[in-house]
Amino acid sequence: LDADQAALVRGAWDKVKHSEVEILAAVFTAYPDIQAKFPKFAGKDLASVKGSADFALHATRIVSFISEVLALAGNSATAPAIETLVTELANNHKNRGVTKDQFTEFRTALTNYVSAHAPWGDNVAAAFNQAFDNVYATIFARL
Ligand code: HEM
């Protein structure tokens, strides 16, 4: 991402990043197969786990990871640091049997959530898509 694109994505993300639990709940609602991969949440009603400390903890981990990557975006000097973080994420998730299709589902759900809860326009959408394309190129090469 160039600096302008990174600023657009961060601007949208800043509007939703405090809604960690709602974001993860939206992902699980849209794609129960993702919820089923989590040992702590598999086979349970979303309503029964959504208020738990485990749910909040995992939601915060995901959101914090994305915030960490976005803080590094838009600067070629920090591109290698992003690559390292994303490669580690890809390897961890490969080891859990997460598929490309599930990563694509996650992308769809997250994009739907952010586009519905942050100011959105063609320029934001394009920057957001570019960010996912970049990160997913690294992830898909390892799954
Ligand atoms: C764990 C982020 C997509 C399933 C984690 C962790 C982070 C994270 C930060 C905790 C650190 C770790 O153990 O690796 C993300 C991000 C995603 C993503 C940023 C998309 C870009 C997915 C998808 C699935 C998934 C699509 C399942 C279909 C899991 C599971 C764990 C995990 C099962 C372990 C939970 C546990 O410790 O019990 N994820 N994840 N993730 N993720 Fe993801």
Tab-separated table of N, CA and C and ligand atoms in Angstrom:
chain	number	residue	atom	x	y	z
A	1	LEU	N	0.846	-1.199	0.000
A	1	LEU	CA	0.000	0.000	0.000
A	1	LEU	C	0.879	1.246	0.000
A	2	ASP	N	0.418	2.256	-0.716
A	2	ASP	CA	1.137	3.518	-0.569
A	2	ASP	C	0.616	4.226	0.689
A	3	ALA	N	1.238	5.328	1.019
A	3	ALA	CA	0.901	5.993	2.283
A	3	ALA	C	-0.557	6.448	2.301
A	4	ASP	N	-1.065	6.905	1.155
A	4	ASP	CA	-2.458	7.362	1.106
A	4	ASP	C	-3.427	6.202	1.300
A	5	GLN	N	-3.134	5.090	0.643
A	5	GLN	CA	-4.007	3.917	0.803
A	5	GLN	C	-4.000	3.442	2.255
A	6	ALA	N	-2.813	3.402	2.836
A	6	ALA	CA	-2.720	2.949	4.227
A	6	ALA	C	-3.534	3.852	5.144
A	7	ALA	N	-3.511	5.138	4.881
A	7	ALA	CA	-4.276	6.070	5.715
A	7	ALA	C	-5.778	5.830	5.564
A	8	LEU	N	-6.203	5.518	4.356
A	8	LEU	CA	-7.632	5.236	4.139
A	8	LEU	C	-8.053	3.982	4.890
A	9	VAL	N	-7.233	2.943	4.812
A	9	VAL	CA	-7.601	1.691	5.489
A	9	VAL	C	-7.581	1.900	7.002
A	10	ARG	N	-6.564	2.568	7.489
A	10	ARG	CA	-6.496	2.820	8.943
A	10	ARG	C	-7.686	3.670	9.400
A	11	GLY	N	-8.068	4.635	8.572
A	11	GLY	CA	-9.199	5.487	8.941
A	11	GLY	C	-10.476	4.682	9.123
A	12	ALA	N	-10.706	3.735	8.226
A	12	ALA	CA	-11.895	2.875	8.349
A	12	ALA	C	-11.743	1.941	9.551
A	13	TRP	N	-10.551	1.342	9.673
A	13	TRP	CA	-10.331	0.380	10.755
A	13	TRP	C	-10.490	1.037	12.128
A	14	ASP	N	-10.040	2.285	12.226
A	14	ASP	CA	-10.136	2.981	13.515
A	14	ASP	C	-11.582	3.126	13.987
A	15	LYS	N	-12.523	3.113	13.044
A	15	LYS	CA	-13.935	3.244	13.414
A	15	LYS	C	-14.521	1.953	13.979
A	16	VAL	N	-13.890	0.823	13.701
A	16	VAL	CA	-14.486	-0.459	14.132
A	16	VAL	C	-13.626	-1.229	15.128
A	17	LYS	N	-12.391	-0.813	15.302
A	17	LYS	CA	-11.452	-1.676	16.037
A	17	LYS	C	-11.792	-1.834	17.522
A	18	HIS	N	-12.677	-0.988	18.024
A	18	HIS	CA	-13.091	-1.170	19.418
A	18	HIS	C	-14.303	-2.093	19.549
A	19	SER	N	-14.765	-2.615	18.418
A	19	SER	CA	-15.921	-3.527	18.423
A	19	SER	C	-15.454	-4.965	18.205
A	20	GLU	N	-14.418	-5.350	18.942
A	20	GLU	CA	-13.798	-6.663	18.696
A	20	GLU	C	-14.802	-7.812	18.743
A	21	VAL	N	-15.618	-7.818	19.799
A	21	VAL	CA	-16.553	-8.939	19.973
A	21	VAL	C	-17.583	-8.966	18.847
A	22	GLU	N	-18.058	-7.781	18.465
A	22	GLU	CA	-19.051	-7.730	17.380
A	22	GLU	C	-18.449	-8.198	16.056
A	23	ILE	N	-17.193	-7.882	15.829
A	23	ILE	CA	-16.540	-8.318	14.588
A	23	ILE	C	-16.454	-9.841	14.544
A	24	LEU	N	-15.961	-10.444	15.621
A	24	LEU	CA	-15.831	-11.910	15.605
A	24	LEU	C	-17.203	-12.577	15.536
A	25	ALA	N	-18.183	-11.988	16.218
A	25	ALA	CA	-19.536	-12.554	16.153
A	25	ALA	C	-20.083	-12.478	14.731
A	26	ALA	N	-19.790	-11.398	14.025
A	26	ALA	CA	-20.270	-11.267	12.640
A	26	ALA	C	-19.616	-12.329	11.747
A	27	VAL	N	-18.332	-12.597	11.994
A	27	VAL	CA	-17.629	-13.627	11.207
A	27	VAL	C	-18.259	-14.994	11.475
A	28	PHE	N	-18.477	-15.313	12.732
A	28	PHE	CA	-19.036	-16.635	13.079
A	28	PHE	C	-20.487	-16.775	12.594
A	29	THR	N	-21.246	-15.684	12.645
A	29	THR	CA	-22.635	-15.739	12.183
A	29	THR	C	-22.689	-16.024	10.683
A	30	ALA	N	-21.840	-15.333	9.932
A	30	ALA	CA	-21.852	-15.517	8.478
A	30	ALA	C	-21.270	-16.880	8.097
A	31	TYR	N	-20.282	-17.364	8.863
A	31	TYR	CA	-19.554	-18.591	8.488
A	31	TYR	C	-19.354	-19.502	9.691
A	32	PRO	N	-20.379	-20.280	10.000
A	32	PRO	CA	-20.269	-21.192	11.155
A	32	PRO	C	-19.119	-22.197	11.022
A	33	ASP	N	-18.675	-22.468	9.806
A	33	ASP	CA	-17.532	-23.400	9.655
A	33	ASP	C	-16.268	-22.802	10.251
A	34	ILE	N	-16.188	-21.474	10.314
A	34	ILE	CA	-15.025	-20.859	10.969
A	34	ILE	C	-15.138	-21.075	12.484
A	35	GLN	N	-16.315	-20.814	13.031
A	35	GLN	CA	-16.508	-21.058	14.473
A	35	GLN	C	-16.160	-22.502	14.832
A	36	ALA	N	-16.516	-23.423	13.938
A	36	ALA	CA	-16.306	-24.851	14.217
A	36	ALA	C	-14.836	-25.236	14.329
A	37	LYS	N	-13.939	-24.379	13.840
A	37	LYS	CA	-12.498	-24.676	13.945
A	37	LYS	C	-11.939	-24.347	15.332
A	38	PHE	N	-12.710	-23.622	16.116
A	38	PHE	CA	-12.201	-23.199	17.416
A	38	PHE	C	-12.589	-24.205	18.486
A	39	PRO	N	-11.599	-24.863	19.080
A	39	PRO	CA	-11.936	-25.874	20.085
A	39	PRO	C	-12.860	-25.342	21.179
A	40	LYS	N	-12.691	-24.076	21.549
A	40	LYS	CA	-13.498	-23.548	22.658
A	40	LYS	C	-14.914	-23.169	22.251
A	41	PHE	N	-15.151	-23.004	20.959
A	41	PHE	CA	-16.462	-22.506	20.515
A	41	PHE	C	-17.211	-23.504	19.646
A	42	ALA	N	-16.539	-24.546	19.195
A	42	ALA	CA	-17.162	-25.504	18.277
A	42	ALA	C	-18.380	-26.140	18.910
A	43	GLY	N	-19.451	-26.257	18.128
A	43	GLY	CA	-20.643	-26.968	18.573
A	43	GLY	C	-21.486	-26.214	19.588
A	44	LYS	N	-21.126	-24.969	19.861
A	44	LYS	CA	-21.898	-24.192	20.842
A	44	LYS	C	-22.681	-23.096	20.131
A	45	ASP	N	-23.801	-22.714	20.748
A	45	ASP	CA	-24.541	-21.568	20.230
A	45	ASP	C	-23.678	-20.321	20.373
A	46	LEU	N	-23.658	-19.537	19.307
A	46	LEU	CA	-22.888	-18.292	19.372
A	46	LEU	C	-23.329	-17.441	20.574
A	47	ALA	N	-24.637	-17.379	20.802
A	47	ALA	CA	-25.143	-16.537	21.905
A	47	ALA	C	-24.586	-16.978	23.251
A	48	SER	N	-24.293	-18.256	23.367
A	48	SER	CA	-23.827	-18.762	24.665
A	48	SER	C	-22.337	-18.509	24.895
A	49	VAL	N	-21.587	-18.252	23.824
A	49	VAL	CA	-20.143	-18.015	23.990
A	49	VAL	C	-19.764	-16.546	23.793
A	50	LYS	N	-20.639	-15.804	23.146
A	50	LYS	CA	-20.284	-14.429	22.748
A	50	LYS	C	-19.895	-13.554	23.934
A	51	GLY	N	-20.506	-13.793	25.086
A	51	GLY	CA	-20.213	-12.957	26.247
A	51	GLY	C	-19.069	-13.464	27.106
A	52	SER	N	-18.411	-14.525	26.678
A	52	SER	CA	-17.396	-15.141	27.540
A	52	SER	C	-16.055	-14.426	27.444
A	53	ALA	N	-15.239	-14.643	28.464
A	53	ALA	CA	-13.889	-14.061	28.456
A	53	ALA	C	-13.060	-14.653	27.321
A	54	ASP	N	-13.230	-15.950	27.052
A	54	ASP	CA	-12.483	-16.574	25.946
A	54	ASP	C	-12.805	-15.910	24.611
A	55	PHE	N	-14.070	-15.592	24.435
A	55	PHE	CA	-14.485	-14.968	23.177
A	55	PHE	C	-13.848	-13.588	23.050
A	56	ALA	N	-13.919	-12.814	24.117
A	56	ALA	CA	-13.324	-11.468	24.095
A	56	ALA	C	-11.826	-11.540	23.856
A	57	LEU	N	-11.188	-12.538	24.476
A	57	LEU	CA	-9.740	-12.678	24.322
A	57	LEU	C	-9.388	-12.977	22.861
A	58	HIS	N	-10.102	-13.904	22.261
A	58	HIS	CA	-9.748	-14.228	20.886
A	58	HIS	C	-10.075	-13.086	19.936
A	59	ALA	N	-11.229	-12.443	20.169
A	59	ALA	CA	-11.594	-11.304	19.325
A	59	ALA	C	-10.515	-10.222	19.410
A	60	THR	N	-10.019	-9.989	20.608
A	60	THR	CA	-8.985	-8.966	20.788
A	60	THR	C	-7.685	-9.365	20.106
A	61	ARG	N	-7.347	-10.657	20.138
A	61	ARG	CA	-6.129	-11.107	19.444
A	61	ARG	C	-6.205	-10.828	17.947
A	62	ILE	N	-7.339	-11.140	17.363
A	62	ILE	CA	-7.480	-10.940	15.913
A	62	ILE	C	-7.402	-9.452	15.582
A	63	VAL	N	-8.181	-8.654	16.309
A	63	VAL	CA	-8.218	-7.222	16.013
A	63	VAL	C	-6.848	-6.586	16.257
A	64	SER	N	-6.160	-7.016	17.316
A	64	SER	CA	-4.841	-6.447	17.604
A	64	SER	C	-3.838	-6.799	16.517
A	65	PHE	N	-3.962	-8.023	15.998
A	65	PHE	CA	-3.046	-8.413	14.908
A	65	PHE	C	-3.251	-7.496	13.705
A	66	ILE	N	-4.500	-7.285	13.341
A	66	ILE	CA	-4.783	-6.437	12.173
A	66	ILE	C	-4.312	-5.010	12.441
A	67	SER	N	-4.525	-4.521	13.647
A	67	SER	CA	-4.067	-3.158	13.978
A	67	SER	C	-2.541	-3.066	13.888
A	68	GLU	N	-1.869	-4.120	14.327
A	68	GLU	CA	-0.399	-4.130	14.289
A	68	GLU	C	0.105	-4.075	12.851
A	69	VAL	N	-0.524	-4.868	11.983
A	69	VAL	CA	-0.116	-4.859	10.570
A	69	VAL	C	-0.413	-3.490	9.949
A	70	LEU	N	-1.588	-2.956	10.240
A	70	LEU	CA	-1.944	-1.668	9.619
A	70	LEU	C	-1.046	-0.538	10.101
A	71	ALA	N	-0.570	-0.651	11.332
A	71	ALA	CA	0.341	0.393	11.835
A	71	ALA	C	1.647	0.415	11.042
A	72	LEU	N	1.979	-0.728	10.438
A	72	LEU	CA	3.216	-0.845	9.665
A	72	LEU	C	3.009	-0.579	8.171
A	73	ALA	N	1.755	-0.474	7.742
A	73	ALA	CA	1.445	-0.389	6.312
A	73	ALA	C	1.766	0.992	5.748
A	74	GLY	N	2.007	1.032	4.442
A	74	GLY	CA	2.197	2.303	3.755
A	74	GLY	C	3.603	2.835	3.794
A	75	ASN	N	4.528	1.960	4.137
A	75	ASN	CA	5.919	2.401	4.289
A	75	ASN	C	6.816	1.238	3.857
A	76	SER	N	7.574	1.423	2.804
A	76	SER	CA	8.361	0.295	2.283
A	76	SER	C	9.396	-0.188	3.300
A	77	ALA	N	9.805	0.699	4.203
A	77	ALA	CA	10.804	0.293	5.199
A	77	ALA	C	10.261	-0.750	6.170
A	78	THR	N	8.945	-0.750	6.373
A	78	THR	CA	8.363	-1.697	7.329
A	78	THR	C	7.705	-2.895	6.624
A	79	ALA	N	7.810	-2.955	5.309
A	79	ALA	CA	7.227	-4.094	4.587
A	79	ALA	C	7.785	-5.436	5.062
A	80	PRO	N	9.093	-5.543	5.304
A	80	PRO	CA	9.596	-6.842	5.778
A	80	PRO	C	9.015	-7.252	7.130
A	81	ALA	N	8.728	-6.290	7.973
A	81	ALA	CA	8.139	-6.624	9.278
A	81	ALA	C	6.725	-7.175	9.094
A	82	ILE	N	5.983	-6.597	8.160
A	82	ILE	CA	4.644	-7.124	7.864
A	82	ILE	C	4.769	-8.557	7.344
A	83	GLU	N	5.706	-8.763	6.444
A	83	GLU	CA	5.896	-10.093	5.846
A	83	GLU	C	6.173	-11.131	6.940
A	84	THR	N	6.987	-10.753	7.903
A	84	THR	CA	7.306	-11.679	9.003
A	84	THR	C	6.064	-12.012	9.821
A	85	LEU	N	5.283	-10.994	10.180
A	85	LEU	CA	4.070	-11.224	10.980
A	85	LEU	C	3.080	-12.106	10.230
A	86	VAL	N	2.893	-11.806	8.943
A	86	VAL	CA	1.869	-12.517	8.177
A	86	VAL	C	2.314	-13.949	7.878
A	87	THR	N	3.601	-14.135	7.665
A	87	THR	CA	4.114	-15.496	7.437
A	87	THR	C	3.896	-16.357	8.677
A	88	GLU	N	4.139	-15.779	9.829
A	88	GLU	CA	3.927	-16.518	11.081
A	88	GLU	C	2.440	-16.866	11.249
A	89	LEU	N	1.570	-15.903	10.949
A	89	LEU	CA	0.127	-16.160	11.029
A	89	LEU	C	-0.267	-17.295	10.087
A	90	ALA	N	0.269	-17.240	8.849
A	90	ALA	CA	-0.069	-18.278	7.861
A	90	ALA	C	0.372	-19.652	8.359
A	91	ASN	N	1.564	-19.724	8.889
A	91	ASN	CA	2.071	-21.027	9.354
A	91	ASN	C	1.238	-21.547	10.527
A	92	ASN	N	0.897	-20.674	11.473
A	92	ASN	CA	0.060	-21.099	12.599
A	92	ASN	C	-1.283	-21.634	12.120
A	93	HIS	N	-1.858	-20.950	11.153
A	93	HIS	CA	-3.189	-21.343	10.693
A	93	HIS	C	-3.136	-22.572	9.800
A	94	LYS	N	-2.072	-22.715	9.043
A	94	LYS	CA	-1.914	-23.958	8.264
A	94	LYS	C	-1.879	-25.157	9.218
A	95	ASN	N	-1.156	-24.982	10.306
A	95	ASN	CA	-1.037	-26.082	11.274
A	95	ASN	C	-2.380	-26.434	11.912
A	96	ARG	N	-3.331	-25.483	11.882
A	96	ARG	CA	-4.658	-25.758	12.442
A	96	ARG	C	-5.625	-26.270	11.389
A	97	GLY	N	-5.146	-26.387	10.143
A	97	GLY	CA	-6.023	-26.899	9.093
A	97	GLY	C	-6.980	-25.867	8.527
A	98	VAL	N	-6.683	-24.583	8.714
A	98	VAL	CA	-7.523	-23.539	8.130
A	98	VAL	C	-7.264	-23.502	6.621
A	99	THR	N	-8.347	-23.414	5.839
A	99	THR	CA	-8.226	-23.488	4.377
A	99	THR	C	-8.249	-22.102	3.732
A	100	LYS	N	-7.859	-22.078	2.451
A	100	LYS	CA	-7.950	-20.829	1.688
A	100	LYS	C	-9.389	-20.345	1.622
A	101	ASP	N	-10.312	-21.285	1.415
A	101	ASP	CA	-11.719	-20.884	1.353
A	101	ASP	C	-12.142	-20.207	2.651
A	102	GLN	N	-11.653	-20.711	3.779
A	102	GLN	CA	-12.030	-20.099	5.053
A	102	GLN	C	-11.401	-18.721	5.213
A	103	PHE	N	-10.172	-18.572	4.742
A	103	PHE	CA	-9.588	-17.221	4.766
A	103	PHE	C	-10.400	-16.282	3.872
A	104	THR	N	-10.869	-16.792	2.740
A	104	THR	CA	-11.688	-15.951	1.861
A	104	THR	C	-13.007	-15.598	2.537
A	105	GLU	N	-13.594	-16.553	3.247
A	105	GLU	CA	-14.817	-16.260	4.007
A	105	GLU	C	-14.562	-15.167	5.038
A	106	PHE	N	-13.448	-15.300	5.744
A	106	PHE	CA	-13.093	-14.299	6.752
A	106	PHE	C	-12.976	-12.917	6.100
A	107	ARG	N	-12.347	-12.874	4.947
A	107	ARG	CA	-12.201	-11.604	4.227
A	107	ARG	C	-13.562	-10.998	3.890
A	108	THR	N	-14.451	-11.834	3.376
A	108	THR	CA	-15.784	-11.356	3.012
A	108	THR	C	-16.508	-10.803	4.231
A	109	ALA	N	-16.466	-11.558	5.322
A	109	ALA	CA	-17.192	-11.130	6.520
A	109	ALA	C	-16.599	-9.845	7.087
A	110	LEU	N	-15.281	-9.760	7.110
A	110	LEU	CA	-14.654	-8.563	7.675
A	110	LEU	C	-14.937	-7.343	6.796
A	111	THR	N	-14.858	-7.530	5.484
A	111	THR	CA	-15.126	-6.415	4.568
A	111	THR	C	-16.576	-5.954	4.714
A	112	ASN	N	-17.491	-6.907	4.822
A	112	ASN	CA	-18.903	-6.532	5.015
A	112	ASN	C	-19.067	-5.742	6.305
A	113	TYR	N	-18.395	-6.212	7.366
A	113	TYR	CA	-18.545	-5.534	8.655
A	113	TYR	C	-18.015	-4.098	8.571
A	114	VAL	N	-16.805	-3.957	8.081
A	114	VAL	CA	-16.189	-2.621	8.077
A	114	VAL	C	-16.958	-1.691	7.146
A	115	SER	N	-17.373	-2.201	5.985
A	115	SER	CA	-18.066	-1.323	5.033
A	115	SER	C	-19.409	-0.850	5.587
A	116	ALA	N	-19.994	-1.644	6.502
A	116	ALA	CA	-21.282	-1.261	7.091
A	116	ALA	C	-21.124	-0.367	8.314
A	117	HIS	N	-19.915	-0.313	8.878
A	117	HIS	CA	-19.754	0.395	10.156
A	117	HIS	C	-18.727	1.518	10.111
A	118	ALA	N	-18.172	1.780	8.942
A	118	ALA	CA	-17.224	2.887	8.812
A	118	ALA	C	-17.596	3.653	7.545
A	119	PRO	N	-17.259	4.933	7.481
A	119	PRO	CA	-17.482	5.665	6.234
A	119	PRO	C	-16.790	4.919	5.089
A	120	TRP	N	-17.482	4.729	4.004
A	120	TRP	CA	-16.992	3.825	2.956
A	120	TRP	C	-17.199	4.495	1.613
A	121	GLY	N	-16.323	4.287	0.715
A	121	GLY	CA	-16.467	4.800	-0.645
A	121	GLY	C	-15.550	4.011	-1.539
A	122	ASP	N	-15.578	4.316	-2.830
A	122	ASP	CA	-14.783	3.532	-3.775
A	122	ASP	C	-13.298	3.560	-3.429
A	123	ASN	N	-12.816	4.709	-2.959
A	123	ASN	CA	-11.384	4.797	-2.664
A	123	ASN	C	-11.016	3.967	-1.434
A	124	VAL	N	-11.892	3.985	-0.428
A	124	VAL	CA	-11.634	3.165	0.767
A	124	VAL	C	-11.724	1.688	0.397
A	125	ALA	N	-12.764	1.339	-0.355
A	125	ALA	CA	-12.946	-0.060	-0.751
A	125	ALA	C	-11.733	-0.557	-1.542
A	126	ALA	N	-11.237	0.270	-2.456
A	126	ALA	CA	-10.097	-0.153	-3.276
A	126	ALA	C	-8.858	-0.355	-2.414
A	127	ALA	N	-8.633	0.539	-1.476
A	127	ALA	CA	-7.458	0.408	-0.608
A	127	ALA	C	-7.590	-0.816	0.300
A	128	PHE	N	-8.800	-1.029	0.823
A	128	PHE	CA	-9.052	-2.178	1.688
A	128	PHE	C	-8.821	-3.484	0.921
A	129	ASN	N	-9.323	-3.533	-0.310
A	129	ASN	CA	-9.123	-4.741	-1.129
A	129	ASN	C	-7.650	-4.961	-1.440
A	130	GLN	N	-6.945	-3.867	-1.714
A	130	GLN	CA	-5.514	-4.007	-2.007
A	130	GLN	C	-4.776	-4.548	-0.784
A	131	ALA	N	-5.152	-4.079	0.385
A	131	ALA	CA	-4.510	-4.561	1.608
A	131	ALA	C	-4.729	-6.068	1.763
A	132	PHE	N	-5.960	-6.521	1.565
A	132	PHE	CA	-6.227	-7.956	1.659
A	132	PHE	C	-5.486	-8.727	0.573
A	133	ASP	N	-5.481	-8.194	-0.660
A	133	ASP	CA	-4.755	-8.903	-1.738
A	133	ASP	C	-3.301	-9.111	-1.346
A	134	ASN	N	-2.688	-8.075	-0.791
A	134	ASN	CA	-1.270	-8.166	-0.442
A	134	ASN	C	-1.039	-9.225	0.638
A	135	VAL	N	-1.806	-9.140	1.704
A	135	VAL	CA	-1.611	-10.055	2.830
A	135	VAL	C	-1.964	-11.491	2.416
A	136	TYR	N	-3.028	-11.631	1.647
A	136	TYR	CA	-3.452	-12.982	1.276
A	136	TYR	C	-2.489	-13.631	0.267
A	137	ALA	N	-1.777	-12.834	-0.503
A	137	ALA	CA	-0.768	-13.434	-1.387
A	137	ALA	C	0.267	-14.174	-0.544
A	138	THR	N	0.658	-13.578	0.555
A	138	THR	CA	1.628	-14.214	1.456
A	138	THR	C	1.008	-15.435	2.146
A	139	ILE	N	-0.225	-15.280	2.622
A	139	ILE	CA	-0.863	-16.389	3.349
A	139	ILE	C	-1.117	-17.570	2.413
A	140	PHE	N	-1.691	-17.300	1.235
A	140	PHE	CA	-2.077	-18.399	0.339
A	140	PHE	C	-0.855	-19.150	-0.182
A	141	ALA	N	0.269	-18.477	-0.241
A	141	ALA	CA	1.489	-19.170	-0.686
A	141	ALA	C	1.939	-20.207	0.333
A	142	ARG	N	1.410	-20.134	1.543
A	142	ARG	CA	1.862	-21.047	2.601
A	142	ARG	C	0.814	-22.064	3.043
A	143	LEU	N	-0.433	-21.847	2.706
A	143	LEU	CA	-1.470	-22.799	3.156
A	143	LEU	C	-1.403	-24.105	2.360
B	1	HEM	C1	-5.777	-18.007	16.340
B	1	HEM	C2	-5.769	-13.969	13.660
B	1	HEM	C3	-8.268	-16.234	10.161
B	1	HEM	C4	-8.930	-19.936	13.206
B	1	HEM	C5	-5.502	-16.730	15.880
B	1	HEM	C6	-4.678	-15.743	16.547
B	1	HEM	C7	-4.687	-14.633	15.790
B	1	HEM	C8	-5.523	-14.869	14.649
B	1	HEM	C9	-3.937	-13.321	16.056
B	1	HEM	C10	-3.947	-15.929	17.877
B	1	HEM	C11	-2.487	-16.180	17.622
B	1	HEM	C12	-2.256	-17.549	17.082
B	1	HEM	O1	-2.479	-18.503	17.848
B	1	HEM	O2	-1.903	-17.687	15.906
B	1	HEM	C13	-6.395	-14.251	12.454
B	1	HEM	C14	-6.459	-13.344	11.323
B	1	HEM	C15	-7.141	-13.995	10.330
B	1	HEM	C16	-7.520	-15.292	10.856
B	1	HEM	C17	-5.872	-11.945	11.307
B	1	HEM	C18	-7.456	-13.548	8.921
B	1	HEM	C19	-6.723	-12.673	8.239
B	1	HEM	C20	-8.716	-17.411	10.701
B	1	HEM	C21	-9.623	-18.328	10.071
B	1	HEM	C22	-9.822	-19.355	10.946
B	1	HEM	C23	-9.024	-19.104	12.120
B	1	HEM	C24	-10.236	-18.118	8.667
B	1	HEM	C25	-10.678	-20.596	10.860
B	1	HEM	C26	-11.348	-21.033	9.898
B	1	HEM	C27	-8.107	-19.756	14.293
B	1	HEM	C28	-7.978	-20.711	15.393
B	1	HEM	C29	-7.081	-20.139	16.294
B	1	HEM	C30	-6.664	-18.867	15.735
B	1	HEM	C31	-8.714	-22.046	15.502
B	1	HEM	C32	-6.627	-20.754	17.632
B	1	HEM	C33	-7.611	-20.431	18.719
B	1	HEM	C34	-7.210	-21.018	20.047
B	1	HEM	O3	-6.116	-20.678	20.522
B	1	HEM	O4	-7.991	-21.788	20.605
B	1	HEM	N1	-6.026	-16.159	14.725
B	1	HEM	N2	-7.043	-15.417	12.135
B	1	HEM	N3	-8.380	-17.916	11.944
B	1	HEM	N4	-7.315	-18.673	14.533
B	1	HEM	FE1	-7.161	-17.068	13.338
